[in-house]
Coordinates of C-alpha atoms and ligand atoms in Angstrom, one line a residue:
M1 CA 5.9 26.3 -5.2
A2 CA 8.3 23.7 -3.7
L3 CA 7.4 20.2 -5.2
A4 CA 8.7 16.7 -4.4
L5 CA 8.9 14.2 -7.3
V6 CA 7.7 10.8 -6.0
L7 CA 8.9 7.8 -7.8
N8 CA 7.5 4.1 -7.5
S9 CA 9.5 1.9 -9.9
G10 CA 8.3 -1.5 -10.8
S11 CA 9.8 -4.2 -13.0
S12 CA 8.3 -2.8 -16.3
S13 CA 7.0 0.5 -15.2
I14 CA 7.6 3.8 -13.1
K15 CA 4.8 5.7 -11.5
F16 CA 5.7 9.3 -10.9
Q17 CA 4.1 12.2 -9.2
L18 CA 5.0 15.9 -8.6
V19 CA 3.4 16.6 -5.2
N20 CA 3.0 19.7 -3.2
P21 CA 3.8 18.4 0.3
E22 CA 1.3 21.0 1.8
N23 CA -1.7 19.0 -0.1
H24 CA -4.5 17.3 1.7
A25 CA -4.8 13.5 0.9
T26 CA -7.7 13.9 -1.4
D27 CA -6.0 16.9 -3.4
E28 CA -4.7 16.1 -7.0
P29 CA -1.1 16.1 -7.5
F30 CA 0.5 18.9 -9.5
A31 CA 1.3 16.3 -12.1
S32 CA 1.3 12.6 -12.3
G33 CA 2.1 9.8 -14.8
L34 CA 3.0 6.4 -15.6
V35 CA 5.8 4.9 -17.7
E36 CA 4.8 1.5 -18.9
Q37 CA 5.8 -1.5 -21.0
I38 CA 9.5 -0.7 -20.3
G39 CA 11.4 -3.3 -22.3
E40 CA 8.8 -4.1 -24.7
P41 CA 8.8 -2.9 -28.5
I42 CA 6.7 -0.1 -27.8
G43 CA 6.4 1.6 -24.4
R44 CA 3.9 4.1 -23.3
I45 CA 4.0 7.3 -21.2
V46 CA 0.9 8.9 -19.8
L47 CA 1.2 12.3 -18.2
K48 CA -1.6 14.1 -16.4
V49 CA -1.2 17.7 -15.6
E50 CA -3.9 20.6 -15.3
G51 CA -6.7 18.2 -15.9
E52 CA -5.2 17.0 -19.3
K53 CA -3.9 13.6 -20.2
H54 CA -0.9 13.4 -22.6
V55 CA 0.3 10.2 -24.1
L56 CA 3.7 9.3 -25.7
E57 CA 4.3 6.1 -27.3
A58 CA 8.1 5.1 -28.2
P59 CA 10.3 2.3 -27.6
I60 CA 11.6 2.4 -23.9
P61 CA 14.2 0.0 -23.6
D62 CA 15.1 0.6 -20.0
H63 CA 14.2 2.7 -16.8
S64 CA 16.8 5.2 -17.6
A65 CA 15.1 5.9 -21.1
G66 CA 11.7 5.8 -19.6
L67 CA 12.6 8.5 -17.0
K68 CA 14.3 10.6 -19.5
L69 CA 11.3 10.4 -21.8
A70 CA 9.0 11.2 -19.0
F71 CA 11.0 14.3 -18.0
D72 CA 10.9 15.3 -21.8
L73 CA 7.2 15.0 -21.8
M74 CA 6.9 17.1 -18.7
D75 CA 9.1 19.8 -20.2
Q76 CA 6.8 19.9 -23.2
H77 CA 3.9 20.5 -21.0
N78 CA 5.6 23.1 -18.6
C79 CA 6.1 20.8 -15.7
G80 CA 9.6 19.5 -16.3
P81 CA 12.5 19.7 -13.9
S82 CA 13.9 22.9 -15.3
Q83 CA 10.4 24.7 -15.1
V84 CA 9.2 23.6 -11.8
D85 CA 11.0 23.6 -8.3
I86 CA 11.7 20.2 -7.5
V87 CA 13.2 20.4 -4.0
A88 CA 13.6 16.6 -3.2
V89 CA 12.8 13.1 -4.8
G90 CA 11.1 10.4 -2.7
H91 CA 11.4 6.8 -3.9
R92 CA 9.1 4.0 -2.6
V93 CA 11.3 1.1 -1.8
V94 CA 9.3 -2.1 -1.1
H95 CA 11.7 -4.0 1.2
G96 CA 13.8 -2.6 3.9
G97 CA 14.3 -5.9 5.8
I98 CA 15.5 -5.4 9.3
L99 CA 18.0 -2.7 8.3
F100 CA 15.5 0.2 7.7
S101 CA 13.0 1.4 10.2
A102 CA 12.7 5.1 8.9
P103 CA 13.1 7.0 5.6
E104 CA 16.9 7.2 4.8
L105 CA 18.7 9.9 2.6
I106 CA 20.0 8.0 -0.4
T107 CA 23.9 7.5 -0.6
D108 CA 25.8 5.1 -2.5
E109 CA 26.1 3.0 0.7
I110 CA 22.3 3.0 1.2
V111 CA 21.8 1.7 -2.5
E112 CA 24.2 -1.1 -1.7
M113 CA 22.2 -1.9 1.5
I114 CA 19.0 -1.9 -0.6
R115 CA 20.6 -4.2 -3.0
D116 CA 21.6 -6.6 -0.4
L117 CA 17.8 -6.8 0.4
I118 CA 17.0 -8.3 -3.3
P119 CA 16.7 -11.9 -2.0
L120 CA 13.7 -10.8 0.1
A121 CA 11.9 -8.9 -2.8
P122 CA 13.4 -10.3 -5.9
L123 CA 11.0 -8.4 -8.2
H124 CA 10.6 -5.1 -6.5
N125 CA 13.9 -4.0 -5.1
P126 CA 15.9 -4.3 -8.3
A127 CA 13.4 -2.0 -10.0
N128 CA 13.4 0.4 -7.1
I129 CA 17.3 0.5 -7.4
D130 CA 17.0 1.2 -11.1
G131 CA 14.7 4.0 -10.4
I132 CA 17.1 5.5 -7.8
E133 CA 20.0 5.2 -9.9
V134 CA 18.6 6.9 -13.0
A135 CA 16.8 9.7 -10.9
R136 CA 20.0 10.5 -9.0
K137 CA 21.8 10.9 -12.4
I138 CA 19.2 13.2 -13.9
L139 CA 18.5 15.2 -10.7
P140 CA 22.0 15.0 -8.9
D141 CA 21.4 18.4 -6.9
V142 CA 18.3 17.5 -4.7
P143 CA 18.2 15.0 -1.9
H144 CA 16.9 11.5 -2.7
V145 CA 15.1 9.9 0.0
A146 CA 14.1 5.9 0.1
V147 CA 10.9 5.4 2.0
F148 CA 10.3 1.7 2.8
D149 CA 7.2 -0.1 2.8
T150 CA 8.3 -2.2 5.7
G151 CA 9.6 0.7 7.9
F152 CA 6.7 1.2 10.0
F153 CA 6.6 -2.5 11.1
H154 CA 10.2 -2.5 12.1
S155 CA 8.8 -2.1 15.7
L156 CA 6.9 -5.4 15.7
P157 CA 7.5 -7.4 18.8
P158 CA 9.1 -10.6 18.5
A159 CA 6.0 -12.5 19.2
A160 CA 4.3 -10.9 16.1
A161 CA 7.4 -10.9 14.1
L162 CA 8.7 -14.4 14.3
Y163 CA 7.5 -17.5 12.6
A164 CA 7.4 -20.8 14.3
I165 CA 10.0 -22.2 11.9
N166 CA 13.4 -23.5 12.6
S167 CA 15.3 -20.6 13.9
E168 CA 18.7 -21.3 12.1
V169 CA 16.9 -21.4 8.9
A170 CA 14.9 -18.3 9.7
A171 CA 18.1 -16.3 10.7
E172 CA 20.1 -17.5 7.6
Y173 CA 17.3 -16.6 5.1
G174 CA 15.6 -13.7 6.9
V175 CA 12.4 -15.7 7.2
R176 CA 10.3 -13.4 9.5
R177 CA 7.2 -11.1 9.4
Y178 CA 8.3 -7.8 7.9
G179 CA 4.8 -6.2 7.0
F180 CA 4.1 -4.0 4.1
H181 CA 2.0 -0.9 3.1
G182 CA 3.6 0.6 6.2
T183 CA 3.7 4.3 4.7
S184 CA -0.1 4.1 4.5
H185 CA -0.8 2.4 8.0
E186 CA 1.4 5.1 9.4
Y187 CA -0.1 8.0 7.6
V188 CA -3.7 7.1 8.6
S189 CA -2.9 6.3 12.1
Q190 CA -1.2 9.6 12.5
R191 CA -4.0 11.4 10.8
T192 CA -6.4 9.8 13.2
A193 CA -4.5 11.2 16.1
E194 CA -4.6 14.8 14.5
I195 CA -8.3 14.5 13.8
L196 CA -9.2 13.3 17.3
E197 CA -6.7 16.0 18.6
K198 CA -4.9 13.4 20.9
P199 CA -1.3 12.3 21.2
A200 CA -0.6 9.1 19.1
I201 CA 0.7 7.5 22.4
D202 CA -2.8 7.6 24.0
L203 CA -4.6 5.8 21.0
N204 CA -4.9 2.0 20.1
I205 CA -6.0 1.9 16.5
I206 CA -6.7 -1.1 14.0
T207 CA -6.0 0.3 10.5
C208 CA -7.5 -1.5 7.5
H209 CA -5.7 -0.6 4.3
L210 CA -8.2 -2.5 1.9
G211 CA -7.1 -1.9 -1.8
N212 CA -6.3 -4.3 -4.5
G213 CA -3.6 -5.4 -2.2
A214 CA -4.9 -5.5 1.5
S215 CA -3.4 -5.5 4.9
M216 CA -4.3 -4.6 8.4
A217 CA -2.4 -3.5 11.4
A218 CA -2.6 -3.1 15.2
V219 CA -1.3 0.2 16.2
E220 CA -0.6 0.7 20.1
G221 CA 0.4 4.0 21.1
G222 CA 1.6 5.1 17.7
R223 CA 3.8 1.9 17.3
A224 CA 2.8 -1.0 15.1
V225 CA 2.5 -4.3 17.1
D226 CA 1.0 -6.6 14.5
T227 CA 0.2 -6.7 10.8
S228 CA -1.3 -9.1 8.3
M229 CA 1.3 -9.2 5.4
G230 CA 4.3 -11.4 6.2
M231 CA 7.7 -12.0 5.0
T232 CA 6.1 -11.2 1.4
P233 CA 2.8 -9.2 0.8
L234 CA 1.1 -12.6 -0.1
A235 CA 0.1 -13.3 3.5
G236 CA -3.0 -12.1 5.5
L237 CA -6.1 -10.7 4.1
V238 CA -7.9 -12.2 1.0
M239 CA -6.8 -9.5 -1.8
G240 CA -7.8 -8.7 -5.4
T241 CA -5.7 -11.4 -6.9
R242 CA -3.7 -12.8 -4.0
T243 CA -4.6 -15.7 -1.7
G244 CA -3.7 -14.1 1.6
D245 CA -3.3 -16.8 4.4
I246 CA -3.4 -20.3 3.2
D247 CA -2.1 -23.7 4.4
P248 CA 1.6 -23.7 3.2
G249 CA 0.8 -27.3 2.7
V250 CA -1.0 -26.4 -0.4
V251 CA 2.1 -25.5 -2.0
F252 CA 3.7 -28.9 -1.5
H253 CA 0.5 -30.5 -2.6
L254 CA 0.5 -28.6 -5.9
A255 CA 4.0 -29.3 -6.5
R256 CA 3.6 -33.0 -5.8
N257 CA 0.3 -33.6 -7.5
A258 CA -0.2 -31.0 -10.0
G259 CA 3.3 -30.9 -11.4
M260 CA 3.4 -27.2 -10.9
S261 CA 6.7 -25.4 -10.7
I262 CA 7.4 -22.9 -7.8
D263 CA 7.3 -20.1 -10.3
E264 CA 3.8 -21.4 -11.4
I265 CA 2.5 -21.7 -7.7
D266 CA 3.9 -18.2 -7.2
N267 CA 1.8 -16.6 -10.1
L268 CA -1.1 -18.7 -9.2
M269 CA -1.2 -17.4 -5.6
N270 CA -0.1 -13.9 -6.3
K271 CA -2.0 -13.2 -9.6
K272 CA -4.9 -15.6 -10.2
S273 CA -6.3 -16.1 -6.7
G274 CA -7.9 -13.9 -4.1
V275 CA -11.2 -12.4 -5.2
K276 CA -10.5 -12.7 -8.7
G277 CA -9.7 -16.5 -8.5
L278 CA -12.9 -17.2 -6.7
S279 CA -15.2 -14.9 -8.8
G280 CA -13.4 -14.1 -12.1
V281 CA -13.2 -10.2 -11.1
N282 CA -11.1 -8.3 -8.6
D283 CA -12.8 -4.9 -8.8
F284 CA -15.3 -4.6 -6.0
R285 CA -17.5 -2.4 -8.2
E286 CA -17.9 -5.3 -10.6
L287 CA -18.0 -7.8 -7.6
R288 CA -21.1 -6.0 -6.2
Q289 CA -22.8 -5.8 -9.4
M290 CA -22.5 -9.5 -9.9
I291 CA -23.6 -10.3 -6.3
D292 CA -26.6 -7.9 -7.1
E293 CA -27.4 -10.0 -10.2
G294 CA -27.4 -13.2 -8.2
D295 CA -23.9 -14.6 -9.2
Q296 CA -23.2 -17.4 -6.5
D297 CA -19.4 -17.4 -7.2
A298 CA -19.2 -13.6 -6.4
W299 CA -21.4 -13.9 -3.4
S300 CA -19.0 -16.6 -2.1
A301 CA -15.8 -14.7 -2.9
Y302 CA -17.2 -11.8 -1.0
N303 CA -18.1 -13.9 2.0
V304 CA -14.6 -15.3 2.1
Y305 CA -13.2 -12.0 2.0
I306 CA -15.3 -10.5 4.8
H307 CA -14.9 -13.5 7.1
Q308 CA -11.1 -13.2 6.9
L309 CA -11.2 -9.5 7.5
R310 CA -13.3 -10.2 10.6
R311 CA -10.9 -12.9 11.8
Y312 CA -8.1 -10.5 11.7
L313 CA -10.2 -7.7 13.4
G314 CA -11.1 -10.1 16.2
S315 CA -7.4 -11.1 16.8
Y316 CA -6.3 -7.5 16.7
M317 CA -9.0 -6.4 19.3
I318 CA -7.5 -9.2 21.6
A319 CA -4.0 -8.3 20.9
L320 CA -4.6 -4.7 21.6
G321 CA -7.0 -5.3 24.7
R322 CA -8.3 -1.7 24.5
V323 CA -9.3 -0.3 21.0
D324 CA -10.1 3.2 20.3
V325 CA -10.4 3.5 16.6
I326 CA -10.8 1.5 13.7
V327 CA -9.8 3.1 10.3
F328 CA -10.7 2.0 6.8
T329 CA -8.6 3.3 3.8
A330 CA -7.6 2.6 0.2
G331 CA -9.7 1.9 -2.8
V332 CA -12.1 -0.5 -1.2
G333 CA -11.8 0.8 2.4
E334 CA -12.6 4.2 1.3
N335 CA -15.4 3.6 -1.3
A336 CA -16.9 0.4 -0.7
Q337 CA -19.6 1.1 2.2
F338 CA -21.0 -2.4 2.0
V339 CA -17.6 -3.9 2.9
R340 CA -17.4 -1.6 5.9
E341 CA -21.0 -2.4 7.1
D342 CA -20.5 -6.1 6.6
A343 CA -17.0 -6.3 8.2
L344 CA -18.3 -4.7 11.5
A345 CA -21.9 -5.9 11.4
G346 CA -23.2 -7.3 14.7
L347 CA -20.3 -6.2 16.9
E348 CA -22.5 -4.0 19.2
M349 CA -21.5 -6.0 22.1
Y350 CA -17.8 -5.1 21.6
G351 CA -18.7 -1.4 21.4
I352 CA -18.7 -1.1 17.6
K353 CA -21.7 0.6 15.9
V354 CA -21.7 1.9 12.5
D355 CA -24.1 4.7 11.6
P356 CA -25.6 3.9 8.2
E357 CA -26.1 7.5 7.0
R358 CA -22.4 8.3 8.0
N359 CA -21.2 5.2 6.2
A360 CA -22.9 6.3 3.1
L361 CA -21.3 9.7 2.7
P362 CA -19.2 10.2 -0.5
N363 CA -15.4 9.7 -0.3
E364 CA -14.6 13.3 0.0
G365 CA -12.1 13.3 3.0
P366 CA -11.7 11.9 6.5
R367 CA -15.1 11.0 8.2
L368 CA -16.6 9.5 11.3
I369 CA -18.9 6.5 10.3
S370 CA -19.8 5.2 13.8
T371 CA -22.7 6.5 15.9
D372 CA -22.1 8.9 18.8
D373 CA -22.6 6.3 21.3
S374 CA -20.1 3.8 19.8
K375 CA -17.4 3.0 22.3
I376 CA -14.9 2.2 19.4
K377 CA -14.9 5.1 16.9
V378 CA -14.9 4.1 13.2
Y379 CA -13.2 6.3 10.6
V380 CA -12.8 6.4 6.9
I381 CA -9.3 8.2 6.2
P382 CA -8.3 8.6 2.7
T383 CA -4.7 7.4 2.3
N384 CA -2.2 9.0 0.0
E385 CA 1.1 7.2 0.1
E386 CA 2.6 9.6 -2.4
L387 CA 1.8 12.5 -0.3
A388 CA 3.6 10.8 2.8
I389 CA 6.6 10.0 0.6
A390 CA 6.8 13.6 -0.7
R391 CA 6.5 15.0 3.0
Y392 CA 9.4 12.6 4.2
A393 CA 11.4 13.6 1.2
V394 CA 11.0 17.2 1.7
K395 CA 12.0 17.0 5.3
F396 CA 15.4 16.1 4.2
A397 CA 15.5 18.9 1.8
K398 CA 14.7 21.2 4.7
A399 CA 17.3 19.5 6.9
Ligands
AMP1 P1 -6.3 0.6 -4.5 O1 -5.3 -0.5 -4.6 O2 -6.2 1.4 -3.2 O3 -6.0 1.7 -5.7 O4 -7.7 0.1 -4.7 C1 -8.1 -0.3 -5.8 C2 -9.5 -1.1 -5.7 O5 -10.4 -0.3 -5.1 C3 -10.2 -1.5 -7.1 O6 -9.7 -2.6 -7.5 C4 -11.5 -1.6 -6.4 O7 -11.8 -3.0 -6.1 C5 -11.8 -0.7 -5.4 N1 -12.5 0.5 -5.7 C6 -12.1 1.6 -6.3 N2 -13.2 2.5 -6.3 C7 -14.4 1.8 -5.7 C8 -15.8 2.1 -5.6 N3 -16.2 3.2 -5.8 N4 -16.5 1.3 -5.1 C9 -15.9 0.0 -4.7 N5 -14.8 -0.4 -4.9 C10 -13.9 0.5 -5.4

């Protein structure tokens, strides 16, 4: 079986999966794992294969050591590079700036271009490059492919991509909307066209990727025309721990009056805000339980979350003019039926009617959750970014 290795390298972790590109989105990968606490005195590698979990604890000084140890652990459990047929490696790269609109076969030149984009993603791109460099050394004979989180939004029209900030400053520092979660928005919008057996060009779709990070996109005839994340993934919807849209004046206010440094405000807005900042928890299962127990902060956090989602929904309905399908995906979007119900409640006059029984179906695959007479169809389509990356990577192996 031809497999793709998919790597998602963070600053102190590497997520990896061995994926059969023929899989369905809800299928388990052939193997998966996580290298974590890289650079700390003791690191940890978890490997899941054939329903079993294997854990290794050892010092992992850097990404290179982490990936080598992960491969050793895979070897011990019969899924190492010498035992399985890895035909390509797909690397998730967070920021492709305005340089990359589509996945790229990685060469030294491409690595340098990704390096040039570090100022736009100072935490993510260096880690992505580490992962690429290590994996290319360990697996030199297969194609390595970079898949950019921003790529799908390369098509944003200027009206949606530009910020109303001084254009010289914007040009010099790359200040504009790039959008993120592109692999997921593209994947679920393409799946929608397949399920409806219609060409993508004939469909206008609003995609809602609601996970711990969350974003929405307006997709017109297969092309993204707007999205809620911005120059960074901090913008847009209220998220698990991120503010989403907030008056930029708050930054100046906190710097001047709370004596907070830029790094402290960055940390506050990315890690201690959003649903967690308002309620104390970021997992929607816990949030729901707290609401059911009468917790006022949880209720208020939930309402702020839903209100913001509906704001974006309304603005994308106007931007697209005609909407054929609304799609929910990712952890919250696939599993939290109450979020879908509340996000679309009372919109019958806009042609949106959710069927409560369909909305309550378990998350076992793509499903229609609107009524048969709903003008706009509503779907839940499980996303699988690793599978999408694996498929891109394998295309290069075949080419
Ligand atoms: P993701 O970032 O796509 O992995 O989504 C993770 C988030 O999905 C978690 O933090 C939860 O808030 C949410 N989630 C996962 N499973 C469920 C569930 N069964 N019900 C409600 N929310 C869920």
